[in-house]
Coordinates of C-alpha atoms and ligand atoms in Angstrom, one line a residue:
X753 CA 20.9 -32.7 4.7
X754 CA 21.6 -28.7 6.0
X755 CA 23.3 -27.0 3.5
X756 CA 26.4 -25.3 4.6
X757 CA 26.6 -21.6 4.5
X758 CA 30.8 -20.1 4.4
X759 CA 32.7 -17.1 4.1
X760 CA 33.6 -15.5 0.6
X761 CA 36.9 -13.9 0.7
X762 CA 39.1 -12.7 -2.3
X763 CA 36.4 -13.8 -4.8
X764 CA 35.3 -17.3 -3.8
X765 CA 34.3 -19.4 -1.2
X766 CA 36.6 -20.2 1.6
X767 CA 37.7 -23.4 2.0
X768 CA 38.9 -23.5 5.5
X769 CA 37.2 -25.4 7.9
X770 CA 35.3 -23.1 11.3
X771 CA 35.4 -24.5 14.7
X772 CA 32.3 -22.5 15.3
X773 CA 29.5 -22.4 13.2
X774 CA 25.3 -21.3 13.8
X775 CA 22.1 -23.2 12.7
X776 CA 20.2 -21.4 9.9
X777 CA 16.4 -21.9 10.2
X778 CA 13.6 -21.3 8.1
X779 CA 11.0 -19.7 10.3
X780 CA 7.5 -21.1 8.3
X781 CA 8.8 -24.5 9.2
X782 CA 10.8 -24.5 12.0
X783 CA 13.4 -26.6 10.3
X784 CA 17.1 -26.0 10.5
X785 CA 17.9 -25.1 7.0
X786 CA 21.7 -24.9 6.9
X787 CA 24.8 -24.2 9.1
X788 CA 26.7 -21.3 9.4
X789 CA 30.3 -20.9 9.4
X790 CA 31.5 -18.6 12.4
X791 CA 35.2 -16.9 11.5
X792 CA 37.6 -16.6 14.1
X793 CA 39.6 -13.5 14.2
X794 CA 42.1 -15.1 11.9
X795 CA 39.2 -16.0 9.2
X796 CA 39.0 -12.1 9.6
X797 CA 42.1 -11.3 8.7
X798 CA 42.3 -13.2 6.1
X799 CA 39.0 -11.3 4.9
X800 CA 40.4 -8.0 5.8
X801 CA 44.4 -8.6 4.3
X802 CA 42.1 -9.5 0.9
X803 CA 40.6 -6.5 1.3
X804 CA 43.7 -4.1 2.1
X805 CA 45.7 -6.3 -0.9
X806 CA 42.4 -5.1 -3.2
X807 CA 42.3 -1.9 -1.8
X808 CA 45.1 0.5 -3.8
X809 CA 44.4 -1.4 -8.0
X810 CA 40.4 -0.6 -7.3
X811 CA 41.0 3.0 -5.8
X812 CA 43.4 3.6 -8.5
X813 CA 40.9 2.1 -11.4
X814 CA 39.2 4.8 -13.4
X815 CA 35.7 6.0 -12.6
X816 CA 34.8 4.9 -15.9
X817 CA 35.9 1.6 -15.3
X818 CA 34.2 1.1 -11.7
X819 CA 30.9 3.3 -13.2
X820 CA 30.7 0.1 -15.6
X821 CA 31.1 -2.5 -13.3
X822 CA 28.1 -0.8 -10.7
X823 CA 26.1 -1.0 -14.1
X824 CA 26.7 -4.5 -14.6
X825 CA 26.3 -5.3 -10.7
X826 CA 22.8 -3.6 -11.4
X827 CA 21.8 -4.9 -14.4
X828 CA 22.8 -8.4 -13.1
X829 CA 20.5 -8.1 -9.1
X830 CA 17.2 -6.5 -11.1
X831 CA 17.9 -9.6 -13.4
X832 CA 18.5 -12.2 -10.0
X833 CA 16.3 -9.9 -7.7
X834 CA 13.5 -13.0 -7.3
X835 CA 16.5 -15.2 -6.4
X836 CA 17.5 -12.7 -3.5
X837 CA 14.1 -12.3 -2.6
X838 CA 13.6 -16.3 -2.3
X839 CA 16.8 -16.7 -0.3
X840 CA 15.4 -13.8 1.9
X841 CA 11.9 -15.7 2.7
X842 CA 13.5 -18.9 3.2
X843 CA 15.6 -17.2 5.7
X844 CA 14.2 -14.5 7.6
X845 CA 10.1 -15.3 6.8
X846 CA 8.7 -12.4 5.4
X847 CA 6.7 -12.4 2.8
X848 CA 8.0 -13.3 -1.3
X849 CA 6.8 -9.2 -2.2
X850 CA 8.2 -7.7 0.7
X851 CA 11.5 -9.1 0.2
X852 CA 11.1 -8.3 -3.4
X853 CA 10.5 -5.0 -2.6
X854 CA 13.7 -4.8 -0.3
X855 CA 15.3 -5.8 -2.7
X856 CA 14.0 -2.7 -4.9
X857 CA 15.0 -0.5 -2.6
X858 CA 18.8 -1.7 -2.4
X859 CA 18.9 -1.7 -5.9
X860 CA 17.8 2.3 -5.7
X861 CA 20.9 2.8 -4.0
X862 CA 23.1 1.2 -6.2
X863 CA 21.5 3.3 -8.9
X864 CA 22.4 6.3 -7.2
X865 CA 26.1 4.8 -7.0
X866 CA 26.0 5.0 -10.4
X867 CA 26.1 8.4 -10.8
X868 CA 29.5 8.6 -8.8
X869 CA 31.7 10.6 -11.0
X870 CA 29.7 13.6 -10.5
X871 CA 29.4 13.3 -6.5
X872 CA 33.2 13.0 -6.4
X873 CA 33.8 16.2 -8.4
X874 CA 35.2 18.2 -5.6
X875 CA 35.4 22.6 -6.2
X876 CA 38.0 24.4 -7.7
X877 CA 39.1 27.7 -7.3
X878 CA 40.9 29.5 -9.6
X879 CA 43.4 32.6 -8.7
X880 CA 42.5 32.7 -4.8
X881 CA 45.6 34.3 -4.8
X882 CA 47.9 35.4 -7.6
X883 CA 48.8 32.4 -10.1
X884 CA 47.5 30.2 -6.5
X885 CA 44.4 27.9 -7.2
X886 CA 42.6 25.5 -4.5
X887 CA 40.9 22.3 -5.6
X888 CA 39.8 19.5 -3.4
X889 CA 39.6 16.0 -4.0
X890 CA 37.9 13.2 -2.2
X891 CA 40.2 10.3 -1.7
X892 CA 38.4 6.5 -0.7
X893 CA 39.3 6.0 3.2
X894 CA 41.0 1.9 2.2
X895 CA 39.3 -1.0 3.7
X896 CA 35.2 -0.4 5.0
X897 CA 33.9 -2.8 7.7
X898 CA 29.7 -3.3 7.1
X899 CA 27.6 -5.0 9.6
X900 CA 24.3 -5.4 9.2
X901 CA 21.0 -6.5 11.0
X902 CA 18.3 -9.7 10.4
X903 CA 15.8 -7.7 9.4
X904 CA 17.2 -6.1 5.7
X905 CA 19.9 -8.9 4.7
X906 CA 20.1 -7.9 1.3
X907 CA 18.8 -4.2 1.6
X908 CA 20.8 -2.6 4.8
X909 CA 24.2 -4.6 3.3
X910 CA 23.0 -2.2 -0.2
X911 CA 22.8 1.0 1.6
X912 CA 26.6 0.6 2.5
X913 CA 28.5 -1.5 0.0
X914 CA 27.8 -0.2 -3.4
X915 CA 28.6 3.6 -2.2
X916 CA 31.5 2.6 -0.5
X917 CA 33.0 0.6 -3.5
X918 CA 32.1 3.1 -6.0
X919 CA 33.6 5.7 -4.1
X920 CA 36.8 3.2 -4.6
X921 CA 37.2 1.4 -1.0
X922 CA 37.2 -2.3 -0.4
X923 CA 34.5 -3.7 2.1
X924 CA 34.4 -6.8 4.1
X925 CA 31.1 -7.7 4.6
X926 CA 29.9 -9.2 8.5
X927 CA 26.2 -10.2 7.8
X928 CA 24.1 -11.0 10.2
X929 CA 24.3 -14.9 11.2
X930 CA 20.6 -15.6 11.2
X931 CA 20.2 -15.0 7.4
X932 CA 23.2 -15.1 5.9
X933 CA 22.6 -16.6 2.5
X934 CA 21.4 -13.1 0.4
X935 CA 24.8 -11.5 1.3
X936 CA 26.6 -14.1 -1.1
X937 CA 24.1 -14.2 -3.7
X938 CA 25.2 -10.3 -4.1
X939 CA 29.0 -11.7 -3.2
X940 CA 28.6 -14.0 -6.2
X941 CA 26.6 -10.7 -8.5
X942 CA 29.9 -8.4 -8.2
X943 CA 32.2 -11.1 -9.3
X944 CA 30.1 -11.4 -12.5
X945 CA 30.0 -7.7 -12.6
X946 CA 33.7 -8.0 -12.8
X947 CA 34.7 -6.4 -10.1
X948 CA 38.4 -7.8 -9.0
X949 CA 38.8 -10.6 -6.1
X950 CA 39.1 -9.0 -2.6
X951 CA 37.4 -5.5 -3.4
X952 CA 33.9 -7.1 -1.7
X953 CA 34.9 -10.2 0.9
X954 CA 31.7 -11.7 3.2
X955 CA 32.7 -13.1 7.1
X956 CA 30.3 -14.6 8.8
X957 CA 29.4 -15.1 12.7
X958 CA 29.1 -13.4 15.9
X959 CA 30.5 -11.2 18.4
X960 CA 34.0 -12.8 17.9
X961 CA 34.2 -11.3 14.3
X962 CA 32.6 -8.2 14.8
X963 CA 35.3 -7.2 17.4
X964 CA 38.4 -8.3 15.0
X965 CA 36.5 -5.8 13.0
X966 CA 36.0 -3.1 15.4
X967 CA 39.6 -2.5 16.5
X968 CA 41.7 -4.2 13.3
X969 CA 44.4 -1.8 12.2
X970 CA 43.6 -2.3 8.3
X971 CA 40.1 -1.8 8.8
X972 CA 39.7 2.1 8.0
X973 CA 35.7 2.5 8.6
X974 CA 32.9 1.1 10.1
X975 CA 29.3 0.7 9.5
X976 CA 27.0 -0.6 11.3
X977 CA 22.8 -1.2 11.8
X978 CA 21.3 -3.4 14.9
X979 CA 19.9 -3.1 18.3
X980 CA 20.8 0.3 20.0
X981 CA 22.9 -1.5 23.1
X982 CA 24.9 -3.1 20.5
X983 CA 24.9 0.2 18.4
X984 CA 26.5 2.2 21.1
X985 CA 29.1 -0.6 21.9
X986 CA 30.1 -0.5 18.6
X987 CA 30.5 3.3 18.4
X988 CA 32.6 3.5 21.4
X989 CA 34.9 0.7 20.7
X990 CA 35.9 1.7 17.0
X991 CA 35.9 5.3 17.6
X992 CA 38.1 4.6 20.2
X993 CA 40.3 2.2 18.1
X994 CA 40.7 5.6 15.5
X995 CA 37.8 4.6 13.0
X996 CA 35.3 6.4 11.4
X997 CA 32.3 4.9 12.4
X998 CA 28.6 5.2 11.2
X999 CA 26.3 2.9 14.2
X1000 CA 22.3 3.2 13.6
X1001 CA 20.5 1.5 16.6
X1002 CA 17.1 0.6 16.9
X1003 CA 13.6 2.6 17.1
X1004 CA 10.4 3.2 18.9
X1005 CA 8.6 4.8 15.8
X1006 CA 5.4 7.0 16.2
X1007 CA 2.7 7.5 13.9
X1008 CA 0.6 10.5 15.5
X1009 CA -3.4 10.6 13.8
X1010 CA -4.6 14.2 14.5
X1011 CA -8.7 14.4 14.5
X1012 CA -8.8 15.7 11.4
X1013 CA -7.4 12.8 9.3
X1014 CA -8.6 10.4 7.1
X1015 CA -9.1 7.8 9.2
X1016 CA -9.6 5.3 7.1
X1017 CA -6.5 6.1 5.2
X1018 CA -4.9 6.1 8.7
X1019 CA -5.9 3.0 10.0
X1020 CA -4.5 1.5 6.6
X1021 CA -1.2 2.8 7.1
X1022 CA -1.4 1.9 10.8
X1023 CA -1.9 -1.9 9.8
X1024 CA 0.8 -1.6 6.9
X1025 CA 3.3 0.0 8.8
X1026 CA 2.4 -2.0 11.9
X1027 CA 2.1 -5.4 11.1
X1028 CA 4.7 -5.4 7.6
X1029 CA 7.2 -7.7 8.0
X1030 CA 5.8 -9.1 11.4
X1031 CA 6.7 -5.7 12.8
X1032 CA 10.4 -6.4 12.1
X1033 CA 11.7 -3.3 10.9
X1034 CA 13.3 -0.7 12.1
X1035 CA 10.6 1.9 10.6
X1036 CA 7.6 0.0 11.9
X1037 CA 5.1 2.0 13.8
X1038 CA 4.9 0.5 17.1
X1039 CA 3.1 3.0 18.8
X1040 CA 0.0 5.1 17.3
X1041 CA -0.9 8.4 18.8
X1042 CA -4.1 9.0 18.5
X1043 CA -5.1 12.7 19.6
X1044 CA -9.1 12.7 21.0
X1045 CA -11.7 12.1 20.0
X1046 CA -11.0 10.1 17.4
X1047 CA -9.3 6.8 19.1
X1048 CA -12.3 4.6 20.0
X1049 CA -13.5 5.1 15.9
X1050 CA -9.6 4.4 14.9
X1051 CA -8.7 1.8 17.1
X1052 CA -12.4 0.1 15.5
X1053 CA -11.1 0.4 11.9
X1054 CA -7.8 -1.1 12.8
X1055 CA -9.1 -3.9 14.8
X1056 CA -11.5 -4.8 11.6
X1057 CA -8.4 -4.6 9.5
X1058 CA -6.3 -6.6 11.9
X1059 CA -8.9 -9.5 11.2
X1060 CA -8.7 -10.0 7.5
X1061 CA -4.6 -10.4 7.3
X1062 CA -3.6 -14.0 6.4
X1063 CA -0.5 -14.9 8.9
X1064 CA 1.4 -17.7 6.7
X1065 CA 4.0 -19.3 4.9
X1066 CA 5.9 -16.1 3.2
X1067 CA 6.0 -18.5 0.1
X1068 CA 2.5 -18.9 0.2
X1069 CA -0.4 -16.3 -0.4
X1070 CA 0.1 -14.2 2.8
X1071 CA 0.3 -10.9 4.3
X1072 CA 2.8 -11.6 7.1
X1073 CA 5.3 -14.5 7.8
X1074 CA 6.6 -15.5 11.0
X1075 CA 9.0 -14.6 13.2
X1076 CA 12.7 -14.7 12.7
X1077 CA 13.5 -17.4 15.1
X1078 CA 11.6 -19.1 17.8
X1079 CA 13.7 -17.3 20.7
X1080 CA 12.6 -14.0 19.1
X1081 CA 9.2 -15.2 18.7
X1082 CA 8.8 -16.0 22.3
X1083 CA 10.1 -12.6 23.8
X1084 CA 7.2 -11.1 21.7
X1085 CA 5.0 -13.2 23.0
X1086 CA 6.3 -11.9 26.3
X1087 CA 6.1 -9.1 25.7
X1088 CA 1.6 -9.4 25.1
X1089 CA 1.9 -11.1 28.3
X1090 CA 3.8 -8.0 30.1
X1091 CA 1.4 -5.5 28.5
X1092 CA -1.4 -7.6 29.5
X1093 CA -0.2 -7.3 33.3
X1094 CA 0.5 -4.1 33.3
X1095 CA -2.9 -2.9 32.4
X1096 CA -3.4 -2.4 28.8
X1097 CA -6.1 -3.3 27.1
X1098 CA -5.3 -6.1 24.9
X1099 CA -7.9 -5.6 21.9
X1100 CA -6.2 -8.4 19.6
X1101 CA -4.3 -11.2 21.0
X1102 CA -1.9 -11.9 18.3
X1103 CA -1.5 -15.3 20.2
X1104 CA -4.8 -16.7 19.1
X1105 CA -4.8 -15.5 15.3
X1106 CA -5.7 -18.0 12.7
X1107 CA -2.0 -19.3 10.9
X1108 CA -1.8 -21.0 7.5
X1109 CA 1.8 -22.4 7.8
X1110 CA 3.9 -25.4 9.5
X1111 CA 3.4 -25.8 12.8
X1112 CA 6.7 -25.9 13.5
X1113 CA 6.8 -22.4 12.5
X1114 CA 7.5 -19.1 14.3
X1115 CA 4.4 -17.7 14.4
X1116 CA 2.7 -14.5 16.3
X1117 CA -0.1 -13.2 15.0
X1118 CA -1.2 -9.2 15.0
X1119 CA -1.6 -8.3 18.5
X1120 CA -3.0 -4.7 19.1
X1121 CA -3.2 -3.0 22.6
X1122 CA -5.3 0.4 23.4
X1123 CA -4.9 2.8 26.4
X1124 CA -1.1 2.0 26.3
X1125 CA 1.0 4.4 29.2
X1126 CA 4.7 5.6 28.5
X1127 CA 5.6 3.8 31.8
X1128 CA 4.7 -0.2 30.3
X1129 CA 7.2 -2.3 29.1
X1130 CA 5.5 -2.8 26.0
X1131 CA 6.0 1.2 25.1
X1132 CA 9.7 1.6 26.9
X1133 CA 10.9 -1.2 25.0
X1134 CA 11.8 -1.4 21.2
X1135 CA 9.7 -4.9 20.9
X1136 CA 10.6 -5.6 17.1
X1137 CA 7.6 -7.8 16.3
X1138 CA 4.0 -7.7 15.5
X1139 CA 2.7 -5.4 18.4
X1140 CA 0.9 -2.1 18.1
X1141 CA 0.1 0.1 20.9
X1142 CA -2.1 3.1 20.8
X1143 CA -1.5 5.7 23.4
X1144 CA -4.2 8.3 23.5
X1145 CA -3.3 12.2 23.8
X1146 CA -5.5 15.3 24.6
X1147 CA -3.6 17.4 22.1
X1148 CA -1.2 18.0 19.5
X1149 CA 1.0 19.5 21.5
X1150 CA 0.7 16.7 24.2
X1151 CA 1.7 14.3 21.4
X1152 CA 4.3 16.1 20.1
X1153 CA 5.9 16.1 23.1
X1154 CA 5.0 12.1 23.5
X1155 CA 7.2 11.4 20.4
X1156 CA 9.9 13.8 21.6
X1157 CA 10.2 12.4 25.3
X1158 CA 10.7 9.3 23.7
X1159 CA 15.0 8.4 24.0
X1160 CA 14.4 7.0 19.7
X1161 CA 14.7 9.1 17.3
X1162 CA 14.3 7.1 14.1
X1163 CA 11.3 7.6 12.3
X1164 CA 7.7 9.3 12.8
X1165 CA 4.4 10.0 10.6
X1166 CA 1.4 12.2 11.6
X1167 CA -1.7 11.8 9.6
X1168 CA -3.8 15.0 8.8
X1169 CA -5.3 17.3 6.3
X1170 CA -3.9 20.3 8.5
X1171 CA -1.1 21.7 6.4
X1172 CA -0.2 24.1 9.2
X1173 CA -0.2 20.9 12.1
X1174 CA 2.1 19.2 9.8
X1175 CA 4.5 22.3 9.3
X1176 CA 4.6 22.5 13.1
X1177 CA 5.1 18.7 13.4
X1178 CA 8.2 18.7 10.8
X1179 CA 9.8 21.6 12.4
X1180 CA 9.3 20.7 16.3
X1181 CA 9.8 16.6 16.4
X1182 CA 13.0 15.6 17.2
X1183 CA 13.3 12.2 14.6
X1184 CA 15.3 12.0 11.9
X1185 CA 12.8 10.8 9.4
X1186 CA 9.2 12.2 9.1
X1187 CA 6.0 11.3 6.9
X1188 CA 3.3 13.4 6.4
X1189 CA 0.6 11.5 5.6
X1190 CA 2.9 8.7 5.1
X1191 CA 3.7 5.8 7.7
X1192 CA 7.4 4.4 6.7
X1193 CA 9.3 7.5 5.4
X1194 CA 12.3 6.0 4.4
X1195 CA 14.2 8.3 2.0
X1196 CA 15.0 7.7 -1.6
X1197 CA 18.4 7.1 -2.4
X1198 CA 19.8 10.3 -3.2
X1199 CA 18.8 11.5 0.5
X1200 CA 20.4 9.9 3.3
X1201 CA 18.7 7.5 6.0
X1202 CA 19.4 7.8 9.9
X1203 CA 17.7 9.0 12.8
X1204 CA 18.4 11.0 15.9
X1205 CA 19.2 10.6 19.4
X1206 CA 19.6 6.5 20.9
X1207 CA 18.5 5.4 17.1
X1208 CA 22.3 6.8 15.6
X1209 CA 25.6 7.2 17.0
X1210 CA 27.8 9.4 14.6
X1211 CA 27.5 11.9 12.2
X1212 CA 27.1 10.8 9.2
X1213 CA 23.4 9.0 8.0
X1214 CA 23.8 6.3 5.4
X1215 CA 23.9 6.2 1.7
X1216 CA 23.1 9.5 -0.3
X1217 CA 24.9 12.4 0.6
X1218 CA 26.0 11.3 3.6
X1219 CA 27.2 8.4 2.7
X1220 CA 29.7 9.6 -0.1
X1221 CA 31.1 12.2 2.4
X1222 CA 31.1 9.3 5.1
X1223 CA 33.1 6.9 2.1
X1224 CA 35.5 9.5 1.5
X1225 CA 38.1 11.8 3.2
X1226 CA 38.8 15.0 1.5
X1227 CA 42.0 16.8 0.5
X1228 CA 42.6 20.3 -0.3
X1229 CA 45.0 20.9 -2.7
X1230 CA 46.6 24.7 -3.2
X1231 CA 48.9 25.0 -6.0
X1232 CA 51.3 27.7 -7.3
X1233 CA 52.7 27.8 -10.9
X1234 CA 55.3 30.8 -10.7
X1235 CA 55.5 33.3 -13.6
X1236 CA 59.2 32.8 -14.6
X1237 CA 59.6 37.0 -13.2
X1238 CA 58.5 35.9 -10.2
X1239 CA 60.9 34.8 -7.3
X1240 CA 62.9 35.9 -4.2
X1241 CA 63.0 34.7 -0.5
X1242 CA 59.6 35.9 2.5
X1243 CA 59.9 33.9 5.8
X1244 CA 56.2 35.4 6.7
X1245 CA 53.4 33.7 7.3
X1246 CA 52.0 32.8 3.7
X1247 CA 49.7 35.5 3.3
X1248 CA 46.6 35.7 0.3
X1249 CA 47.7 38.6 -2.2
Ligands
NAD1193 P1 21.6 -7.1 16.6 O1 22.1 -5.8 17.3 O2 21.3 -8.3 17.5 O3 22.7 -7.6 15.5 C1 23.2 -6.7 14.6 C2 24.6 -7.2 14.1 O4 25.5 -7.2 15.3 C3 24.6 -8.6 13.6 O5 25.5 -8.7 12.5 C4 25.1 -9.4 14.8 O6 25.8 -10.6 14.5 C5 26.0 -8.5 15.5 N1 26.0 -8.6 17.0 C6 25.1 -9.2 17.8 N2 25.5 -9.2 19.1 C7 26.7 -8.6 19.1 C8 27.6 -8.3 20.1 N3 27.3 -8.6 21.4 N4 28.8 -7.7 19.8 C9 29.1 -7.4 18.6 N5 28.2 -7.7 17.5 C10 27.1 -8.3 17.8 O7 20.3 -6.7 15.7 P2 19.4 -7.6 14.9 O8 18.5 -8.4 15.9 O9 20.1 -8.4 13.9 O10 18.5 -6.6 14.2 C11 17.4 -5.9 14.7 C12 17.8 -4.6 15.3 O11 18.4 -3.7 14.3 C13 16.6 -3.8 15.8 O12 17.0 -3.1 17.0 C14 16.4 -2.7 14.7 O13 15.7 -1.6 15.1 C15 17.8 -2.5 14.2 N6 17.8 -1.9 12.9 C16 18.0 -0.6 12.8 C17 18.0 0.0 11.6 C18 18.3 1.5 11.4 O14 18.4 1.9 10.3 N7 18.4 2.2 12.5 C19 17.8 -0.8 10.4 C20 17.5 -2.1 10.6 C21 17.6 -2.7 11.8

């Protein structure tokens, strides 16, 4: 029997019962693995009046007390981080290590979390005027809405949560509905960690709770990762309802190879970065620029690479798993079909590559395409599977300008040994994250992650930094302690002195 999947709201599972609810598959088999409750918008309430009721004991609770409980909550996912890495696979297909290492890098962020007492210390000044000092301090915003993607349900949920609770907010939790099962594993790792009933409450669903979410008036912040329509929707109608709102969208990432690279350490990172996670992330390279005359000898190396990766059962001994779900699957496959008719040349047909699963699975295998143009679908289009085109450029300058024509700004890589190419490459693209020499440049956890242009709306990139300033809302404080001599009655403007 499908197991059933529920909301967790003020420290356990809810109990209600959903009118609404989604299947849960598992994408190597095919099978429908659970259902998922959908909450209505007053399920959402619920989750966000837990929340708000949380919201003043945990902002008020000593950083030493909440610096403990992020230890435990650490201590406690590197100790169950197999267990969220199996839920993961069963869930979204990708393979046992690369959910393991998601995992890893969720767990860097809640590291950095750690260390909140010294991001919150705000300045002081003493004597910026006589016997006046200033000091600011940096006050949690109440309850933060998080909604997150398929692709990263344990990781994306981590670049949010554990910064905004250590920074003393309360956070309901919308997950996405595909793979919703990680979210409560971590639901079920803060209780342990002791951290009180309501401060972290999961929803699950659709549309219908994402909306109660975008315009409730408890709900102080949102923050949100997914496709860039959905991105921009999202933006509009919080910021519009008077939240602060943090909305990364989706990519078209660009890995530029200049003639001068290692190619062999290039087509590596082009197959890695490529074909990872069935091409389901949102810093895959989907479209390699290869500046002449090197792409006939790169798009060889990659082809001969592209043979040798085992497509199977994520559980199993393989390099990539399938597709999320078998609707996904099929626009991919669509997609090969639309590239094929508009003129590409299709090297690998991902279609026809050998698969070591269920057939019932959700499989694609690597598809690669070579003389790709900016008009095809197959380029426009952020495809979010296991495609990889290479467009060929004369120049650097003609691909620099390829990546910055391109309405993404997520990530980029270019691969050379020209330290002055690369320089000029950092300073000139417009992308939020670059690699040099690297393929998936996503920053360690004391940076901040976001892009540019259609791939963020807002201002403030997510976790590090950004995301303690995006967590927090900042008060200046100036303060006079008269000398007893002092007194007397001035109606001007307060002037320094
Ligand atoms: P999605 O946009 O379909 O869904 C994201 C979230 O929004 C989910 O929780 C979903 O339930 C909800 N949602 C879906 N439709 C909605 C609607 N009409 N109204 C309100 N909410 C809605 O994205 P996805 O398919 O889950 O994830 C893949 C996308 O996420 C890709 O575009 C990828 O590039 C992007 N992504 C971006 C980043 C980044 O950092 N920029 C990271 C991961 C994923």
């Amino acid at each position: 029997m499908a197991a059933h999947i529920t909301h967790w709201i003020n420290g356990k599972s809810w109990t209600g019962t959903a009118e609404r609810s989604g299947e849960v598959s598992d994408p190597a088999t095919g099978a429908v693995a659970a259902s998922v409750d959908f909450a209505d918008e007053a399920t959402v309430d619920q989750a966000v009046a837990s929340a708000r009721a949380a919201f003043p004991g945990w902002r008020d609770t000593s950083l030493a007390k909440r610096v403990n409980v992020l230890f435990e909550f650490r201590r406690l996912l590197a100790e169950r981080a197999q267990d969220v890495a199996a839920a993961i696979t069963a869930e979204h297909g990708k393979v046992l290590s690369d959910a393991a290492g998601e995992v890893q890098r969720g767990l860097e962020v809640v590291e950095f979390a750690c260390g909140i007492p010294h991001l919150l210390k705000g300045g002081h000044t003493r004597g910026a005027a006589t016997n006046v000092d200033v000091h600011e301090v940096h006050q949690p915003l109440g309850v933060a809405a998080v909604i997150s993607p398929f692709n990263f349900p344990a990781m994306v949920p981590l670049w949010f949560v554990p910064v905004a609770i250590a920074c003393g907010n309360s956070v309901v939790l919308k997950p996405s509905e595909k793979d919703p099962s990680a979210s409560l594993l971590l639901a079920e790792l803060w209780a342990q960690a002791g951290l009180p009933a309501g401060v972290f409450n999961v929803v699950h669903g659709d549309k219908v709770a994402v909306d109660r979410l975008l315009t409730h008036d408890d709900v102080a912040s949102v923050s949100f990762v997914g496709s860039t329509p959905i991105a921009r929707y999202v933006y509009e109608t919080a910021s519009a309802a008077g939240k602060r709102v943090q909305a990364l969208g989706g990519a078209k990432n660009h890995m530029v190879v200049l003639p001068d690279a290692d190619l062999n350490l290039a087509a590596d990172a082009a197959v890695n970065a490529g074909f990872g996670s069935a091409g389901e992330r949102c810093m895959a390279i989907s479209a390699l620029v290869a500046v002449e005359p090197i792409a006939d000898e790169l798009v060889a190396k990659i082809t001969e690479r592209i043979a040798g990766l085992k497509v199977g059962d994520g559980r199993r001994n393989a390099d990539m798993g399938p597709l999320v779900t078998a609707a996904h699957r099929d626009k991919v496959a669509g997609y090969v079909e639309a590239g094929v008719s508009a003129g590409a040349e299709l090297v690998v047909d991902g279609r026809k590559h050998p698969i070591d699963g269920e057939p019932g699975g959700f499989w694609l295998g690597p598809t690669l395409f070579d003389k790709v143009r900016t008009d095809m679908s197959i380029y426009r289009d952020e495809i979010f599977g296991p495609v990889l085109s290479v467009l060929r450029a004369g120049s650097f300058d003609e691909a620099l300008a390829l990546v910055n024509s391109n309405p993404y700004g997520n990530g980029t890589a270019i691969f050379t040994n020209d330290g002055g190419a690369a320089r000029k490459f950092e300073d000139e693209v417009e992308v939020g994250m670059v690699g040099i020499n690297v393929p998936i440049p996503v920053p360690v956890s004391y940076y901040s992650f976001g892009g540019w242009k259609n791939s963020l709306f807002g201002d403030s990139h997510a976790y590090g930094p950004d995301g303690v300033h995006f967590f927090t809302r900042t008060k200046a404080v100036t303060t006079r302690w008269v000398d007893p001599s002092h007194g007397g009655i001035d109606l001007g403007f307060p002037r320094n002195s």
